[in-house]
């Protein structure tokens, strides 16, 4: 069954759909980060204003390095961080502009979570991750806290971990500039 559901999620992602899935933090809305139409669809479903950047998830160091120049400091932070950490990098390559912040930066999280790793690896593209709620509403700590309206609007829902509470409400967010300057945006 898991395999069939994984295939369904992948099919939806490849066709530009939006999925509801558990991440290494809370449940997220996701789509293929390389598909501008899917990103638009995700934002309008979330009722989110344009120009607000999203973060993307990658499953390994190679994919991360394809997208951005990773400063040495970023590797240290990734290695040492206990909780999931999203790092905001300058000048990503090959991503739709719809994903980028106004200054052209992008937040990327290298996930340790097995389910996410598998999904991204099989899709062979980063996945957009934004909390599974309508803009401005409280982030859901478990599947049961996600609004039914949202569940009805996505194209597919993962079966994994529907009965678990998230260990982390969010990731740490750290901005690293190419010149090595660092700023903690969220602890």
Short mmCIF file of C-alpha atoms in Angstrom, two decimals:
data_model
loop_
_atom_site.label_atom_id
_atom_site.label_comp_id
_atom_site.label_asym_id
_atom_site.label_seq_id
_atom_site.Cartn_x
_atom_site.Cartn_y
_atom_site.Cartn_z
CA UNK A 1 0.00 0.00 0.00
CA UNK A 2 2.78 2.46 0.96
CA UNK A 3 4.38 1.97 -2.46
CA UNK A 4 1.10 2.63 -4.22
CA UNK A 5 0.53 5.81 -2.24
CA UNK A 6 4.12 6.93 -2.88
CA UNK A 7 3.50 6.38 -6.61
CA UNK A 8 0.30 8.40 -6.42
CA UNK A 9 2.11 11.28 -4.68
CA UNK A 10 4.87 11.22 -7.29
CA UNK A 11 2.40 11.14 -10.17
CA UNK A 12 0.57 14.17 -8.73
CA UNK A 13 3.84 16.06 -8.22
CA UNK A 14 4.99 15.29 -11.77
CA UNK A 15 1.68 16.53 -13.15
CA UNK A 16 1.99 19.85 -11.32
CA UNK A 17 -0.37 19.00 -8.48
CA UNK A 18 -0.21 19.88 -4.78
CA UNK A 19 0.22 17.30 -2.03
CA UNK A 20 -0.22 17.26 1.72
CA UNK A 21 2.68 15.47 3.38
CA UNK A 22 4.59 15.10 6.64
CA UNK A 23 7.98 16.84 6.63
CA UNK A 24 10.83 16.79 9.15
CA UNK A 25 8.86 19.46 11.02
CA UNK A 26 5.09 19.88 10.64
CA UNK A 27 2.75 18.75 7.86
CA UNK A 28 3.32 20.68 4.70
CA UNK A 29 1.78 21.55 1.38
CA UNK A 30 4.18 20.61 -1.36
CA UNK A 31 4.73 20.70 -5.08
CA UNK A 32 7.56 20.28 -7.56
CA UNK A 33 9.91 23.22 -6.99
CA UNK A 34 10.85 23.26 -10.68
CA UNK A 35 7.28 23.84 -11.87
CA UNK A 36 6.12 27.51 -11.87
CA UNK A 37 2.45 26.61 -12.47
CA UNK A 38 2.45 24.18 -9.56
CA UNK A 39 3.95 26.88 -7.35
CA UNK A 40 1.22 29.35 -8.36
CA UNK A 41 -1.40 26.70 -7.66
CA UNK A 42 0.09 26.03 -4.22
CA UNK A 43 0.14 29.74 -3.33
CA UNK A 44 -3.42 30.37 -4.45
CA UNK A 45 -4.63 27.28 -2.56
CA UNK A 46 -2.89 28.57 0.57
CA UNK A 47 -4.33 32.07 -0.12
CA UNK A 48 -0.85 33.47 0.14
CA UNK A 49 0.19 36.76 -1.37
CA UNK A 50 2.74 36.65 -4.15
CA UNK A 51 6.26 37.76 -3.41
CA UNK A 52 6.41 35.88 -0.13
CA UNK A 53 9.18 33.35 -0.59
CA UNK A 54 8.74 29.64 0.05
CA UNK A 55 11.31 27.13 1.18
CA UNK A 56 12.37 24.02 -0.65
CA UNK A 57 13.50 20.65 0.62
CA UNK A 58 16.40 18.66 -0.83
CA UNK A 59 17.37 15.09 0.03
CA UNK A 60 21.14 15.17 -0.29
CA UNK A 61 24.23 17.35 -0.42
CA UNK A 62 24.67 16.88 -4.18
CA UNK A 63 21.26 18.38 -4.95
CA UNK A 64 21.89 21.25 -2.55
CA UNK A 65 25.20 22.01 -4.30
CA UNK A 66 23.53 21.98 -7.72
CA UNK A 67 21.28 24.83 -6.60
CA UNK A 68 23.55 27.03 -4.51
CA UNK A 69 27.15 27.70 -3.56
CA UNK A 70 27.21 26.33 -0.03
CA UNK A 71 29.48 28.37 2.27
CA UNK A 72 31.62 26.34 4.72
CA UNK A 73 29.67 27.85 7.60
CA UNK A 74 26.44 26.40 6.23
CA UNK A 75 27.85 22.84 6.31
CA UNK A 76 28.86 23.36 9.93
CA UNK A 77 25.40 24.58 10.86
CA UNK A 78 23.74 21.65 9.03
CA UNK A 79 26.04 19.12 10.72
CA UNK A 80 25.75 20.56 14.21
CA UNK A 81 22.07 21.41 14.29
CA UNK A 82 19.92 19.18 16.50
CA UNK A 83 16.66 20.45 15.06
CA UNK A 84 15.82 20.86 11.36
CA UNK A 85 17.48 23.94 9.95
CA UNK A 86 16.54 25.99 6.90
CA UNK A 87 19.34 28.07 5.46
CA UNK A 88 18.62 31.06 3.24
CA UNK A 89 21.17 31.31 0.43
CA UNK A 90 22.00 33.89 -2.23
CA UNK A 91 21.84 33.33 -5.99
CA UNK A 92 20.17 29.95 -6.44
CA UNK A 93 20.47 28.40 -9.89
CA UNK A 94 17.68 26.89 -11.94
CA UNK A 95 14.71 27.68 -9.74
CA UNK A 96 11.53 29.47 -10.86
CA UNK A 97 11.51 33.13 -9.80
CA UNK A 98 8.12 32.50 -8.15
CA UNK A 99 9.97 30.76 -5.32
CA UNK A 100 12.55 33.42 -4.62
CA UNK A 101 12.42 36.20 -2.08
CA UNK A 102 12.55 39.78 -3.38
CA UNK A 103 16.33 39.85 -2.91
CA UNK A 104 16.63 36.70 -5.04
CA UNK A 105 17.46 34.42 -2.11
CA UNK A 106 15.92 31.01 -1.30
CA UNK A 107 15.49 29.01 1.90
CA UNK A 108 16.59 25.39 1.56
CA UNK A 109 16.43 22.56 4.07
CA UNK A 110 18.49 19.43 3.68
CA UNK A 111 16.11 16.86 5.19
CA UNK A 112 17.13 13.91 7.33
CA UNK A 113 13.61 12.51 7.30
CA UNK A 114 13.41 9.20 5.36
CA UNK A 115 9.97 9.72 3.87
CA UNK A 116 10.89 13.17 2.51
CA UNK A 117 14.24 11.94 1.23
CA UNK A 118 12.57 9.14 -0.70
CA UNK A 119 9.90 11.41 -2.16
CA UNK A 120 12.41 14.04 -3.35
CA UNK A 121 14.83 11.45 -4.67
CA UNK A 122 12.13 9.64 -6.68
CA UNK A 123 10.77 12.92 -8.03
CA UNK A 124 14.36 13.93 -8.79
CA UNK A 125 13.54 17.55 -8.02
CA UNK A 126 13.37 19.65 -4.84
CA UNK A 127 9.95 19.94 -3.25
CA UNK A 128 8.37 23.17 -2.06
CA UNK A 129 7.39 23.07 1.58
CA UNK A 130 5.01 25.47 3.26
CA UNK A 131 2.92 24.81 6.37
CA UNK A 132 -0.36 22.99 5.77
CA UNK A 133 -2.67 25.86 6.65
CA UNK A 134 -4.30 28.87 5.05
CA UNK A 135 -2.14 32.00 5.28
CA UNK A 136 -2.41 33.61 8.67
CA UNK A 137 -3.84 30.55 10.43
CA UNK A 138 -2.08 28.51 13.10
CA UNK A 139 0.35 25.84 11.89
CA UNK A 140 -0.96 22.30 12.41
CA UNK A 141 1.12 20.15 14.78
CA UNK A 142 -0.66 17.00 13.63
CA UNK A 143 -2.66 15.73 10.66
CA UNK A 144 -5.92 16.06 12.57
CA UNK A 145 -5.32 19.80 13.06
CA UNK A 146 -5.23 20.47 9.30
CA UNK A 147 -8.42 22.12 8.08
CA UNK A 148 -10.79 19.80 6.24
CA UNK A 149 -11.25 22.47 3.59
CA UNK A 150 -7.54 22.31 2.82
CA UNK A 151 -7.55 18.51 2.77
CA UNK A 152 -10.37 18.62 0.23
CA UNK A 153 -8.45 20.98 -2.05
CA UNK A 154 -5.13 19.16 -2.44
CA UNK A 155 -4.55 16.58 -5.16
CA UNK A 156 -3.12 13.84 -2.92
CA UNK A 157 -2.48 13.15 0.76
CA UNK A 158 0.35 11.08 2.21
CA UNK A 159 -0.65 8.26 4.55
CA UNK A 160 2.54 8.42 6.59
CA UNK A 161 2.50 9.61 10.19
CA UNK A 162 -1.11 10.78 10.22
CA UNK A 163 -1.37 9.71 13.85
CA UNK A 164 1.79 11.41 15.10
CA UNK A 165 2.38 14.86 16.53
CA UNK A 166 5.23 16.82 14.99
CA UNK A 167 8.39 16.89 17.06
CA UNK A 168 9.28 20.38 15.84
CA UNK A 169 6.90 23.25 15.16
CA UNK A 170 9.28 24.68 12.62
CA UNK A 171 12.88 24.70 11.61
CA UNK A 172 15.53 27.16 12.65
CA UNK A 173 16.02 29.68 9.87
CA UNK A 174 19.47 31.10 9.25
CA UNK A 175 20.40 33.58 6.53
CA UNK A 176 23.88 33.24 5.09
CA UNK A 177 25.18 35.78 2.60
CA UNK A 178 27.86 34.97 0.04
CA UNK A 179 30.30 37.21 1.89
CA UNK A 180 29.91 34.98 4.96
CA UNK A 181 27.66 37.27 7.00
CA UNK A 182 25.14 35.30 9.08
CA UNK A 183 21.87 36.20 10.71
CA UNK A 184 19.54 33.97 12.74
CA UNK A 185 16.01 34.69 11.53
CA UNK A 186 14.23 32.07 13.65
CA UNK A 187 15.77 30.14 16.53
#
